[in-house]
PDB file of C-alpha atoms and ligand atoms in Angstrom:
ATOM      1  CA  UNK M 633       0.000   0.000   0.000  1.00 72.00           C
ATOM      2  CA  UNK M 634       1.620   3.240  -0.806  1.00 94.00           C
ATOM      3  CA  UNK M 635       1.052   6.401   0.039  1.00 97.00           C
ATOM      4  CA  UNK M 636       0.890   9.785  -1.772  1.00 98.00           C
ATOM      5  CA  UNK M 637       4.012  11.450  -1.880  1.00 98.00           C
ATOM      6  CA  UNK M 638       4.462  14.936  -0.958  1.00 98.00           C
ATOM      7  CA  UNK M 639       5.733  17.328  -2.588  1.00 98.00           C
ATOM      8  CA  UNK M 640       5.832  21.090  -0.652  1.00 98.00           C
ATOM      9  CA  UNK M 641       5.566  23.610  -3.189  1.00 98.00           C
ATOM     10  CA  UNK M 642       6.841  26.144  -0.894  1.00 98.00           C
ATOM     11  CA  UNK M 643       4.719  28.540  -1.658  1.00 97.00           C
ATOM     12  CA  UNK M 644       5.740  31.890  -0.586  1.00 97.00           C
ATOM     13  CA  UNK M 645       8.713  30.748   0.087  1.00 97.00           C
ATOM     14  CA  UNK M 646       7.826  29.129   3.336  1.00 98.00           C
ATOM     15  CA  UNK M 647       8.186  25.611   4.318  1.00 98.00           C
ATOM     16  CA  UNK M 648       5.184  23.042   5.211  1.00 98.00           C
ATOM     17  CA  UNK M 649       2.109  25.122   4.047  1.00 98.00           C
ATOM     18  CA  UNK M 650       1.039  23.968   0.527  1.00 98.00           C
ATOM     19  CA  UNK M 651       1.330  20.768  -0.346  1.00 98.00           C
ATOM     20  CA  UNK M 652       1.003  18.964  -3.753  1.00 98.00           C
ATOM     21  CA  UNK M 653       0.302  15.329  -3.778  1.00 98.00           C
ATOM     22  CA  UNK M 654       1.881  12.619  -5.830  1.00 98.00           C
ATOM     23  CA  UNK M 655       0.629   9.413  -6.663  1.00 98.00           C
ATOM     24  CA  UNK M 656       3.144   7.488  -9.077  1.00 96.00           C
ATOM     25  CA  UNK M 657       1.989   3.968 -10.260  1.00 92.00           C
ATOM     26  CA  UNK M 658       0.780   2.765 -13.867  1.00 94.00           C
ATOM     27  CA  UNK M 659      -0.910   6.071 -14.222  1.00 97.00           C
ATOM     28  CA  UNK M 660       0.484   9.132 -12.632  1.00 98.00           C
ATOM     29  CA  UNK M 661      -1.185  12.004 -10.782  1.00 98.00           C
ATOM     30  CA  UNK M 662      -0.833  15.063  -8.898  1.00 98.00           C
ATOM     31  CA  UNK M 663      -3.657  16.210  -6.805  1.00 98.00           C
ATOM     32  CA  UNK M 664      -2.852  20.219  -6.340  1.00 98.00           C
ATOM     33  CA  UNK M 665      -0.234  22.018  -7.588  1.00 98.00           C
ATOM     34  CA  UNK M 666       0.459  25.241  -5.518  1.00 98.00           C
ATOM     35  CA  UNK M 667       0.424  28.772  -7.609  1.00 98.00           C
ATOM     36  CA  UNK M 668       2.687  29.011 -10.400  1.00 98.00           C
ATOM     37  CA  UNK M 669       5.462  31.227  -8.275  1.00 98.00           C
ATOM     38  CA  UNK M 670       6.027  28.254  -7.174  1.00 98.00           C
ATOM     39  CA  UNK M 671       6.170  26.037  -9.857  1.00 98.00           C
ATOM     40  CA  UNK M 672      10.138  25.287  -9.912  1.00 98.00           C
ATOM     41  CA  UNK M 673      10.254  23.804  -6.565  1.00 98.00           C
ATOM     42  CA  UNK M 674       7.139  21.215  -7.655  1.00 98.00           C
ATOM     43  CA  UNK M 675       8.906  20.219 -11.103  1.00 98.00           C
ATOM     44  CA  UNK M 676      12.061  19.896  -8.770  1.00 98.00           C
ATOM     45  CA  UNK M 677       9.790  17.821  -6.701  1.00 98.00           C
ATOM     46  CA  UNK M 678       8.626  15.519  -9.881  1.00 98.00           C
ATOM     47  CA  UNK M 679      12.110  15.263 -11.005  1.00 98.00           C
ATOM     48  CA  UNK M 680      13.524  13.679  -7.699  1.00 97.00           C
ATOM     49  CA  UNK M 681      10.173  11.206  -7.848  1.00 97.00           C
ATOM     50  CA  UNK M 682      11.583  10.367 -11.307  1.00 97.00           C
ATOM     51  CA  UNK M 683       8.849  11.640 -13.109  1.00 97.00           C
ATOM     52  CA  UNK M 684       8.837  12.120 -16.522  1.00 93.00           C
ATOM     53  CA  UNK M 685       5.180  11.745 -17.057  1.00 96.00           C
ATOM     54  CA  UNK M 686       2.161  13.008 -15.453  1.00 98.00           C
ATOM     55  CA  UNK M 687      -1.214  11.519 -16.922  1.00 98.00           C
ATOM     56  CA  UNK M 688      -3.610  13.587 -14.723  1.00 98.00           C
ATOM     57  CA  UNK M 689      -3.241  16.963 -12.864  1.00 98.00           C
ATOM     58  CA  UNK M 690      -6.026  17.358 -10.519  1.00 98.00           C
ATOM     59  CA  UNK M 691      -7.184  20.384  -8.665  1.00 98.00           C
ATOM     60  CA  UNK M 692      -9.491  20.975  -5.488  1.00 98.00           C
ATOM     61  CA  UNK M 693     -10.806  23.743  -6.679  1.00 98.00           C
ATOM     62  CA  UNK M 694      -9.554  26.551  -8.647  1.00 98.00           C
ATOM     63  CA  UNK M 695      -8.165  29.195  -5.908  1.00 97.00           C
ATOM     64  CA  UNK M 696      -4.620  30.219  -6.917  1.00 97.00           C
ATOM     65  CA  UNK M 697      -2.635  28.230  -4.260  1.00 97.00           C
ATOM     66  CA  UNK M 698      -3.980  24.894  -5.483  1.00 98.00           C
ATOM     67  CA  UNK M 699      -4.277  25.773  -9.267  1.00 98.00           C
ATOM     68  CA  UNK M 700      -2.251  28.426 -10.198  1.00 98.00           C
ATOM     69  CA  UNK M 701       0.710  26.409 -11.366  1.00 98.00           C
ATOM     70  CA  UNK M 702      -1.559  23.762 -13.198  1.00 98.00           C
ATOM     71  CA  UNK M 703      -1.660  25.628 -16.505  1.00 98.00           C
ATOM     72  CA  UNK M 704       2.274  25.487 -16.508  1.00 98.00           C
ATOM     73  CA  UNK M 705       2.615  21.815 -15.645  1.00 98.00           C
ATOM     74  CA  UNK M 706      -0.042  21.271 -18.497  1.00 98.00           C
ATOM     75  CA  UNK M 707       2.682  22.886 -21.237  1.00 98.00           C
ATOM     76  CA  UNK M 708       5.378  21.184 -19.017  1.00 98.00           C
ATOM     77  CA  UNK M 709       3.602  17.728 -19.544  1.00 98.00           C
ATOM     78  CA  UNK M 710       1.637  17.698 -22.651  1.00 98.00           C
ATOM     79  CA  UNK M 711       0.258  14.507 -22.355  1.00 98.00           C
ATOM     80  CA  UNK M 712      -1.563  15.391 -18.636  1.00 98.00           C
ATOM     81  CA  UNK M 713      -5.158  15.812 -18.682  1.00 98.00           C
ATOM     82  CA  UNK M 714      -6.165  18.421 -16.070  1.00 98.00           C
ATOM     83  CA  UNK M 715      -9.116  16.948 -13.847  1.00 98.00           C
ATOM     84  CA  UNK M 716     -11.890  20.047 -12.286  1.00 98.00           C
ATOM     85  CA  UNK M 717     -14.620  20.609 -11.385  1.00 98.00           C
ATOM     86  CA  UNK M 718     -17.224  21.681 -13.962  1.00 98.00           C
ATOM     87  CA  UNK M 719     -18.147  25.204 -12.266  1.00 98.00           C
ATOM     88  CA  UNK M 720     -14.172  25.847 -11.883  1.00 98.00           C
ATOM     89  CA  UNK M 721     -13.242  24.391 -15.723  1.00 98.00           C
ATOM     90  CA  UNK M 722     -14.157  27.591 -17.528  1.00 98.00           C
ATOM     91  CA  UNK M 723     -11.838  30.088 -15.278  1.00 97.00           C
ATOM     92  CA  UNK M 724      -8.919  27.937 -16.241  1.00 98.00           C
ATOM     93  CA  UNK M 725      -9.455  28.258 -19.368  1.00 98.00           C
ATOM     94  CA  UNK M 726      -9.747  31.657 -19.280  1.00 98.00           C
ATOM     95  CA  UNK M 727      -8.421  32.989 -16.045  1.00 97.00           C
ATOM     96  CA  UNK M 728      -9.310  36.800 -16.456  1.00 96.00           C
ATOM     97  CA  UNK M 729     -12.202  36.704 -13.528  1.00 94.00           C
ATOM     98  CA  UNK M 730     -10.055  34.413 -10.906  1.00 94.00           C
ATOM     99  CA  UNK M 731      -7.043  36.962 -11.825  1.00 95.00           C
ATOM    100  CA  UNK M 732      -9.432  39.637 -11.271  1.00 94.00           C
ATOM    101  CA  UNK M 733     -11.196  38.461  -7.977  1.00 91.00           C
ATOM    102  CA  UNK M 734      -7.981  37.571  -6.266  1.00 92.00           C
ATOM    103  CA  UNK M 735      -6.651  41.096  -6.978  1.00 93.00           C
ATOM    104  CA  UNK M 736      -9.764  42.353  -5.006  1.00 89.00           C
ATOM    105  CA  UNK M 737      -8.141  40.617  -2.366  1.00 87.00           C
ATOM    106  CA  UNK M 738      -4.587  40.549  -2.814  1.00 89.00           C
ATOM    107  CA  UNK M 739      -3.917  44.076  -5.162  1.00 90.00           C
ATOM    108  CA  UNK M 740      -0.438  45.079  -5.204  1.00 91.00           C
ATOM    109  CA  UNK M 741       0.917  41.471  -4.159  1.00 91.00           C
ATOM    110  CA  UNK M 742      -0.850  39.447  -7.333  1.00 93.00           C
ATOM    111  CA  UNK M 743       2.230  39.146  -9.121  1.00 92.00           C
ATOM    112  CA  UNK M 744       4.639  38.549  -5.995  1.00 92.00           C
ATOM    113  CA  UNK M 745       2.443  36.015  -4.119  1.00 94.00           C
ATOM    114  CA  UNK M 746       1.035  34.295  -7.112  1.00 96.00           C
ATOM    115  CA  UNK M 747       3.342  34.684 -10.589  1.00 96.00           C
ATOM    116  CA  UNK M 748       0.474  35.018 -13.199  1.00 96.00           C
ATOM    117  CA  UNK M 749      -1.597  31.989 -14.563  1.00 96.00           C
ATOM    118  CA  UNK M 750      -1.315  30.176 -17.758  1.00 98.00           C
ATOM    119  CA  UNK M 751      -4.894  29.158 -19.776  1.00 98.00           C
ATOM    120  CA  UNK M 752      -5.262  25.553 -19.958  1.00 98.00           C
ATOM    121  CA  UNK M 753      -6.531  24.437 -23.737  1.00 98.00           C
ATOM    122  CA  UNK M 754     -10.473  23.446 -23.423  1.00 98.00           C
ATOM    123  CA  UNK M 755      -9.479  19.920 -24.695  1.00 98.00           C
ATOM    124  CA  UNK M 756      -6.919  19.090 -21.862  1.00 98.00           C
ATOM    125  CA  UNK M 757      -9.597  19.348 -19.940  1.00 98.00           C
ATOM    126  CA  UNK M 758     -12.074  16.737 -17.805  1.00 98.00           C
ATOM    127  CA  UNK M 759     -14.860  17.928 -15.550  1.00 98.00           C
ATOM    128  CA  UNK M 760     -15.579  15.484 -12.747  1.00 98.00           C
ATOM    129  CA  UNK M 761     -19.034  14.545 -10.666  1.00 98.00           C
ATOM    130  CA  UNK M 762     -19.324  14.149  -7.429  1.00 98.00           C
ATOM    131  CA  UNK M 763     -18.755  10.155  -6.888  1.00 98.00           C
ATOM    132  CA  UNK M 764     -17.066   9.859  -9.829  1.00 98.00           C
ATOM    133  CA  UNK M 765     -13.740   7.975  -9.658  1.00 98.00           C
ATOM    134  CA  UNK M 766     -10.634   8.513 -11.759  1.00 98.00           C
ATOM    135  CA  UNK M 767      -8.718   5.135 -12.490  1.00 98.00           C
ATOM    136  CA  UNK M 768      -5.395   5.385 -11.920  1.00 97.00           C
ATOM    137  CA  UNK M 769      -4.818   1.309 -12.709  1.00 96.00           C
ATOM    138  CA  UNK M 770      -4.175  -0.420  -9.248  1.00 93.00           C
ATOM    139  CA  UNK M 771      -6.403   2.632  -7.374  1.00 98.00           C
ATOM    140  CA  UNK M 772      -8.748   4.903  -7.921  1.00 98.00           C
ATOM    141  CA  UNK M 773      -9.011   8.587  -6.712  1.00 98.00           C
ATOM    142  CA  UNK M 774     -12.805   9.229  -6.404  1.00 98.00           C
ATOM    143  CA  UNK M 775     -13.922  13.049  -5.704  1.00 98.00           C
ATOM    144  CA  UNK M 776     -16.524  14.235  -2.649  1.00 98.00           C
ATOM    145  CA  UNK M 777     -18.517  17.465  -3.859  1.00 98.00           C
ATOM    146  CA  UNK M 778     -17.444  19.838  -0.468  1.00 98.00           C
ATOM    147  CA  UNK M 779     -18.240  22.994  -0.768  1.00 98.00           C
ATOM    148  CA  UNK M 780     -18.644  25.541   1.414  1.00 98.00           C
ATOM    149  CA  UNK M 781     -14.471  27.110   1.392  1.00 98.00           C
ATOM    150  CA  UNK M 782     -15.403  27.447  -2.209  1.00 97.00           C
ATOM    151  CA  UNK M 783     -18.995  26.970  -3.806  1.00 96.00           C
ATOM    152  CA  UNK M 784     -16.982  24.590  -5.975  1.00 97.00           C
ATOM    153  CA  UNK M 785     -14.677  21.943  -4.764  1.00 98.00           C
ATOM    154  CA  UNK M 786     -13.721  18.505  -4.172  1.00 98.00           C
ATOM    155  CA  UNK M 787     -11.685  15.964  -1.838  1.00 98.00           C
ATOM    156  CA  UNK M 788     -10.141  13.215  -3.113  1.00 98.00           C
ATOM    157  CA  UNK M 789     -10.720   9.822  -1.510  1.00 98.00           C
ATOM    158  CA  UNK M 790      -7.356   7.117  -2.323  1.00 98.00           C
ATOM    159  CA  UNK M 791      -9.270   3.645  -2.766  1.00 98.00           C
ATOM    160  CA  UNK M 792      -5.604   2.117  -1.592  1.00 98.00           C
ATOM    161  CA  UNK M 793      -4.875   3.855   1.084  1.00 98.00           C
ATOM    162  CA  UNK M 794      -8.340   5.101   2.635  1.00 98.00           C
ATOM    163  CA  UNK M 795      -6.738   8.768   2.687  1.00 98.00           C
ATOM    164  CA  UNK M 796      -9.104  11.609   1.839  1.00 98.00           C
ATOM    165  CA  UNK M 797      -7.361  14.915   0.519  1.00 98.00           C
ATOM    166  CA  UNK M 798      -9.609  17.265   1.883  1.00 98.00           C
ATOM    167  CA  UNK M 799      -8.147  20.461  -0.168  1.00 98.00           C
ATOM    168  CA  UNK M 800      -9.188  23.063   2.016  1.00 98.00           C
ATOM    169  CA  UNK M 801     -12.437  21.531   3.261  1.00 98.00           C
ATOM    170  CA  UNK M 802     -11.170  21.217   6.974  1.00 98.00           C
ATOM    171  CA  UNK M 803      -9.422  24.913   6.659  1.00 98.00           C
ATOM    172  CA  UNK M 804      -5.509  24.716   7.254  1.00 98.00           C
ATOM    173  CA  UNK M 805      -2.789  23.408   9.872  1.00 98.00           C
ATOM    174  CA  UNK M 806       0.625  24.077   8.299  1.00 98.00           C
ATOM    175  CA  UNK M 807       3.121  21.383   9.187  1.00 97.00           C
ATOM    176  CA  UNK M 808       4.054  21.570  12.787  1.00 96.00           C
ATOM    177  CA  UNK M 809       1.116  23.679  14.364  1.00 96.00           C
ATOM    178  CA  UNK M 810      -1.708  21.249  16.347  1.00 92.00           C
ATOM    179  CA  UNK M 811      -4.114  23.489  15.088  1.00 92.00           C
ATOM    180  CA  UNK M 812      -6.525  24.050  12.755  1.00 95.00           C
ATOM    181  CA  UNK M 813      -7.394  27.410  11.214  1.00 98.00           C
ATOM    182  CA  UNK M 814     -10.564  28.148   9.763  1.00 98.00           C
ATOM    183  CA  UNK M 815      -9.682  29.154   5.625  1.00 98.00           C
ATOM    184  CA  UNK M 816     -12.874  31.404   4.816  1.00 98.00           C
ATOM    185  CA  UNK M 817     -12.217  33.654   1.731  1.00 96.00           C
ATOM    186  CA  UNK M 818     -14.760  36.037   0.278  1.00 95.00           C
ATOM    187  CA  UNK M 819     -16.408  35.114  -2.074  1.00 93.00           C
ATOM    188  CA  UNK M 820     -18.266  32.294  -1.598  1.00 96.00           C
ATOM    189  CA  UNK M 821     -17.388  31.332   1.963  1.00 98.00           C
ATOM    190  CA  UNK M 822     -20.463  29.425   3.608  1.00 98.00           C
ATOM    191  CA  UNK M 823     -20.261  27.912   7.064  1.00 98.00           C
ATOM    192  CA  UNK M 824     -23.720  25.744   6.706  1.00 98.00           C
ATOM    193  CA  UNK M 825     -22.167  24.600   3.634  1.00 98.00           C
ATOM    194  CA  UNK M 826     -18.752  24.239   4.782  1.00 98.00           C
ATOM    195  CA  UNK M 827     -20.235  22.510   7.934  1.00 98.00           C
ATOM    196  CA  UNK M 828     -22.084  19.971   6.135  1.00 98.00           C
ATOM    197  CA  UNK M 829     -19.185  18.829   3.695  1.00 98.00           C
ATOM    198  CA  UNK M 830     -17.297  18.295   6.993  1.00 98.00           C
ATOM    199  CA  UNK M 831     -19.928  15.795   8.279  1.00 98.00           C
ATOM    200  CA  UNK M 832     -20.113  14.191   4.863  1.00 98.00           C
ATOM    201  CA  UNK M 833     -15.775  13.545   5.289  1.00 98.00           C
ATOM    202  CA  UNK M 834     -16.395  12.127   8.276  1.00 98.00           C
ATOM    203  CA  UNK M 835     -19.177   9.536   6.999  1.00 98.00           C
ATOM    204  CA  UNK M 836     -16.379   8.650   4.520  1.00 98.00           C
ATOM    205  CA  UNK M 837     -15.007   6.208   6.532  1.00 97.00           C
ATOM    206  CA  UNK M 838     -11.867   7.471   5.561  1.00 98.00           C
ATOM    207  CA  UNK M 839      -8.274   5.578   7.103  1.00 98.00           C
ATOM    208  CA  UNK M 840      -6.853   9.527   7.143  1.00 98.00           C
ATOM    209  CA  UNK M 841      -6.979  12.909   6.647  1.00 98.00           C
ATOM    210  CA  UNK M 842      -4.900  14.941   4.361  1.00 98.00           C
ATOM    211  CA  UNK M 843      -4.885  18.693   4.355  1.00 98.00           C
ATOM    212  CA  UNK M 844      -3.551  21.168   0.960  1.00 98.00           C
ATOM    213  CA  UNK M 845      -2.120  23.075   4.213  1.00 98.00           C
ATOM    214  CA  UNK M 846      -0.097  20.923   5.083  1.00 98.00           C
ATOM    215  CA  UNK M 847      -0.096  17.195   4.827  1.00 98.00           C
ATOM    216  CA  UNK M 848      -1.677  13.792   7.457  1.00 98.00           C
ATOM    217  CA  UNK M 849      -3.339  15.611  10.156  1.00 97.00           C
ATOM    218  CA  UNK M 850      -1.816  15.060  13.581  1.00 90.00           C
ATOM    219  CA  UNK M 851      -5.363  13.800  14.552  1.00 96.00           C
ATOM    220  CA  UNK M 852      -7.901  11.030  13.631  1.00 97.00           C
ATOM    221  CA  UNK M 853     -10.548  11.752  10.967  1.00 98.00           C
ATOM    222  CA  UNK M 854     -13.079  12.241  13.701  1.00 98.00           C
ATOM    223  CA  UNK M 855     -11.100  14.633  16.139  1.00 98.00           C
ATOM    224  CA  UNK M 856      -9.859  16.498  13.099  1.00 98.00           C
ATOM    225  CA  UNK M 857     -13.335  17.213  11.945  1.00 98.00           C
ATOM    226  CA  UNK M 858     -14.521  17.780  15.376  1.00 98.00           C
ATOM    227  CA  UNK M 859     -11.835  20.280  15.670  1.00 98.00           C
ATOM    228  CA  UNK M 860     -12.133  21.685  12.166  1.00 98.00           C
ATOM    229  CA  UNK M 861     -15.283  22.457  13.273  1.00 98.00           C
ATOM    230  CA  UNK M 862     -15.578  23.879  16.232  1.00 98.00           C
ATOM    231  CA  UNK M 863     -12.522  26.358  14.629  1.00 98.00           C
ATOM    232  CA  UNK M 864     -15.058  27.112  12.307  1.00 98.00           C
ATOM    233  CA  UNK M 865     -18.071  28.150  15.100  1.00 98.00           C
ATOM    234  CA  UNK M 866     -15.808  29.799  17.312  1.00 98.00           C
ATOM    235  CA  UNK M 867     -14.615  32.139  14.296  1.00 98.00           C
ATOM    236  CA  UNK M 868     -18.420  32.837  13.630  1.00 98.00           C
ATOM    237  CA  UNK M 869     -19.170  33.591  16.940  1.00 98.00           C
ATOM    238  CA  UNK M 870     -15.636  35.998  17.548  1.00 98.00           C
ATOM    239  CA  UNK M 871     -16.767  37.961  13.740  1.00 98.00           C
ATOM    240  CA  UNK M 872     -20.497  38.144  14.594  1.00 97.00           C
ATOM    241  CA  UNK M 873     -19.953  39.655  17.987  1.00 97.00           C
ATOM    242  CA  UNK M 874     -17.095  42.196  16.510  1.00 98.00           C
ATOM    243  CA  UNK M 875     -19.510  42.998  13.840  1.00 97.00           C
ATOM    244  CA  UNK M 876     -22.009  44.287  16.252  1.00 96.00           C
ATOM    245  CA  UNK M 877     -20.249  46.905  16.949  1.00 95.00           C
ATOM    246  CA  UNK M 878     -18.156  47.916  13.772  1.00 97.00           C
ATOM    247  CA  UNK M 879     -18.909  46.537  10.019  1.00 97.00           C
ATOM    248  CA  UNK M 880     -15.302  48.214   8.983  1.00 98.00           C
ATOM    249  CA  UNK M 881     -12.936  45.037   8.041  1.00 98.00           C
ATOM    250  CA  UNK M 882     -10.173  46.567  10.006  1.00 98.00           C
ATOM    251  CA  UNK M 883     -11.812  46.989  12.893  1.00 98.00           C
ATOM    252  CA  UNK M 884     -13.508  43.233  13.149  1.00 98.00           C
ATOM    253  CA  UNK M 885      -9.905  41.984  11.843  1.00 98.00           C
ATOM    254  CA  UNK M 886      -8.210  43.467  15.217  1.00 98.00           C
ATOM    255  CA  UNK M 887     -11.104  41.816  17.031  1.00 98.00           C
ATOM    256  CA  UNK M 888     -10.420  38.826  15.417  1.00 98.00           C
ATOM    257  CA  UNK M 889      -6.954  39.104  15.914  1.00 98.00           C
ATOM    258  CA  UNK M 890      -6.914  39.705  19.132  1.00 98.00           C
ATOM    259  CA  UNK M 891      -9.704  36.903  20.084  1.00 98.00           C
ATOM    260  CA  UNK M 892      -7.962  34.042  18.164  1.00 97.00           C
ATOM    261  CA  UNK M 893      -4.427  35.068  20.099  1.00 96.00           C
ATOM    262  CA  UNK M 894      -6.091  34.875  23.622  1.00 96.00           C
ATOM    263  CA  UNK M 895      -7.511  31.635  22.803  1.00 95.00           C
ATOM    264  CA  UNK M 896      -4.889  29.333  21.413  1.00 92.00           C
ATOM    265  CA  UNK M 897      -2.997  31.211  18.593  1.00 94.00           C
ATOM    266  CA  UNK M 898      -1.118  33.530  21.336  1.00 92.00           C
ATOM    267  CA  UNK M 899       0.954  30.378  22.043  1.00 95.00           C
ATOM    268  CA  UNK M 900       2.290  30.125  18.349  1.00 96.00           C
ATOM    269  CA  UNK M 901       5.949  31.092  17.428  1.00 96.00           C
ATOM    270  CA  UNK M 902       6.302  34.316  15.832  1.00 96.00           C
ATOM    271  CA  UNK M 903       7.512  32.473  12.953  1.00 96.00           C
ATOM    272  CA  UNK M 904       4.721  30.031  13.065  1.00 97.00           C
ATOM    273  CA  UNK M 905       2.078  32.464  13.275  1.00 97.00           C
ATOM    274  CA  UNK M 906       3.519  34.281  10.199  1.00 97.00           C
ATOM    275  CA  UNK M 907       2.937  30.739   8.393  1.00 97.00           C
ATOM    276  CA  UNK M 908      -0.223  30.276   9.392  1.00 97.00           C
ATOM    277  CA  UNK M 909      -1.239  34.058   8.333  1.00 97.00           C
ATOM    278  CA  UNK M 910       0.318  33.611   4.977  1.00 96.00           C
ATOM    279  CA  UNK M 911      -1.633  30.667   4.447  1.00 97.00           C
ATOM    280  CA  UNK M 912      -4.853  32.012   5.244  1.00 97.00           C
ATOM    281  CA  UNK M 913      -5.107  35.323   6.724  1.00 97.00           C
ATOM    282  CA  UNK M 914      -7.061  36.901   9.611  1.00 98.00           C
ATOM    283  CA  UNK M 915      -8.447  39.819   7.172  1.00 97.00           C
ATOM    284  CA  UNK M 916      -9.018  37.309   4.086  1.00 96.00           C
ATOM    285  CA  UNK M 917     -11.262  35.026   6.571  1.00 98.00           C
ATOM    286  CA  UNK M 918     -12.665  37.967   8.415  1.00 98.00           C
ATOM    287  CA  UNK M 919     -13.384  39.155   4.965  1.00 97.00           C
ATOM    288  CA  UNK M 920     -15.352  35.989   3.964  1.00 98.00           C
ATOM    289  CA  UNK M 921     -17.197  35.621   7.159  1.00 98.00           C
ATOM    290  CA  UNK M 922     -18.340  39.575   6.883  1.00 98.00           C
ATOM    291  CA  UNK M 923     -19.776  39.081   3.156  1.00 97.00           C
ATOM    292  CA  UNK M 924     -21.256  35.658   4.211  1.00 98.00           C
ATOM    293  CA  UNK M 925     -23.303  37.447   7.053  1.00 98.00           C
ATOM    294  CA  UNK M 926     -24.354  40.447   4.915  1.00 97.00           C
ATOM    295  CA  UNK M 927     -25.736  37.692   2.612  1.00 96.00           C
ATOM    296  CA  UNK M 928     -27.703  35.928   5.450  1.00 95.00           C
ATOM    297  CA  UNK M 929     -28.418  38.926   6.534  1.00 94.00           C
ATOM    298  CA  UNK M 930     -29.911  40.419   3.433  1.00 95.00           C
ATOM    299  CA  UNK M 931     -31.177  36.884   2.327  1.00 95.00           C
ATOM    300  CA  UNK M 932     -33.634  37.244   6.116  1.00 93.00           C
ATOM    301  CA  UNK M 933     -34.721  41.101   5.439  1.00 89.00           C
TER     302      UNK M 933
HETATM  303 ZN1   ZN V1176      -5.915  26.907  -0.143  1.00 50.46          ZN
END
C-alpha cells in the first residue's frame, strides 16, 4: 500500500504550508499544484520522484494556491489531462475573472504572491461529478462534492490507502502547528455549507486525513473534523460579535486578531504564526465571514 508522496511547493517561500500530492503507479497524478510562483520547486519535486510523465493533474478547486501552477505543468507535460470541477473548468481556461477576484483581495501582491496563470486548452480538460472515480490502474481517486471554502470543490478519496485529501475543506494546519485554522475567503465562503461537507468527510469512513495546508493531520478523521469544526463556530461567533459593533474590516480583523491570540494562537511562534497568516489570513477570513453574514443577513430582510 503506498502512500501519496508529498511534494511542498513552498509557496511563498515558506516551508510546510502547501502541499502537492503525488501518486506514481501505472498512471500518474498530482492532486494540487500550488500557484505558479512556485512552480520550480514542484517540477524539482517531480524530477527527484523520477517523473517524466504526469497523466492527470487534478485540482481541489480553482483558488490560486492549489491551481495556479496547473496551466504550466499542463505545457510542461503535454500529455496530462487536467481533472476540475465543472463550475471551476471555464476560469482555467480563461483565467481573467479568478485573476481579477484575487486582486480584489490581494492588489499590489498578485504578481509577488502568485506569478500570473497560464490558460489551460479546453481539450486538456475533464470535468468530474461528485462520486465519480478517476482510475489510476491499481487505485482509484474518487472526488466528494465539499463545498462551502469554495462553492466549488472537491476531496479526493485514495481507494488504496483510505486517505481523503480534503483540499481546504477542513481549513488549514501548516506542518508543525496542532491546530486548525478556519480558511474562509470572500467570495463564496459558507459555514452551513462548509459545515455539512465536513460531516459528509467524516461519513467517509476514511483511514486519514490529508490537508492542501499541510499534509496527514496530527489527529484522527473524527477529532480532526470535530476540531475543524468547532474552529469554524468559534470564528463565527468571535466575527459576529465584533460585527455588532463595527462593520469596517479593520476593525472586526483586530477583534479577530486579538480573540484568536487569547484563545490558542497567542501560544504560536512568531515564525509560526507568520505561516499560518500567509496561508490564510485573519483579514481574508474575516473578509469571507463579513460578506457571508451580509448575505444571510440580506437573504432574512
Ligand atoms: Zn488553499
Amino acid at each position: 500500500m503506498s502512500e501519496p508522496q508529498i511534494i511542498d511547493t513552498k509557496m511563498h517561500g515558506l516551508d510546510g504550508i502547501t502541499g502537492a500530492f503525488l501518486f506514481k503507479g501505472e498512471r500518474t497524478a498530482l492532486v494540487e499544484t500550488g500557484p505558479k510562483s512556485s512552480v520550480n520547486n514542484v517540477m524539482a519535486g517531480l524530477e527527484s520522484a523520477a517523473v517524466d510523465r504526469l497523466d492527470l493533474l487534478i485540482v481541489t478547486h480553482i483558488h490560486l494556491d492549489h491551481a495556479g501552477a496547473a496551466g504550466t505543468l499542463a505545457r510542461k507535460f503535454p500529455e496530462a489531462t487536467v481533472v476540475v470541477h465543472p463550475v471551476g473548468a471555464p476560469h482555467l481556461i480563461d483565467p481573467a475573472k479568478l485573476w481579477a477576484s484575487a486582486t480584489r483581495i490581494y492588489g499590489d501582491d498578485m504578481e509577488r504572491f502568485w506569478g500570473g496563470i497560464d490558460p489551460i486548452p479546453p481539450d486538456r480538460i475533464r470535468t468530474i461529478a461528485d462520486g465519480e472515480a478517476i482510475d489510476l490502474g491499481s487505485r482509484t481517486l474518487t472526488a466528494i462534492e465539499t463545498p462551502g471554502h469554495a462553492g466549488h470543490h472537491h476531496a479526493y478519496l485514495d481507494s488504496e490507502t483510505g486517505i481523503v485529501l480534503v483540499g481546504d475543506a477542513l481549513g488549514v494546519s501548516p506542518r508543525g502547528i496542532a491546530a486548525f485554522r478556519p480558511a474562509t475567503p470572500p467570495p463564496e465562503f459558507n459555514l452551513e455549507t462548509c459545515l455539512a461537507s465536513i460531516e459528509k468527510i467524516r461519513r467517509l469512513g476514511a483511514a486519514a486525513i490529508w490537508m492542501t495546508h499541510f499534509g496527514p493531520a496530527c489527529v484522527s478523521v473524527d477529532d480532526a473534523c470535530t476540531q475543524a469544526k468547532e474552529a469554524l463556530q468559534e470564528w463565527a461567533r468571535w466575527v459576529e460579535s465584533a460585527r455588532t459593533s463595527s462593520r469596517d474590516l479593520d476593525e472586526v480583523t483586530d477583534a479577530v486578531r486579538a480573540a484568536a491570540r487569547e484563545a490558542s494562537e497567542g501560544k504560536l511562534t512568531a515564525q509560526d504564526a507568520d505561516r499560518m497568516e500567509m496561508t490564510t489570513s485573519y483579514r481574508m477570513n474575516v473578509s469571507g465571514y463579513m460578506r457571508y453574514f451580509d448575505k444571510r443577513e440580506k437573504a432574512a430582510s
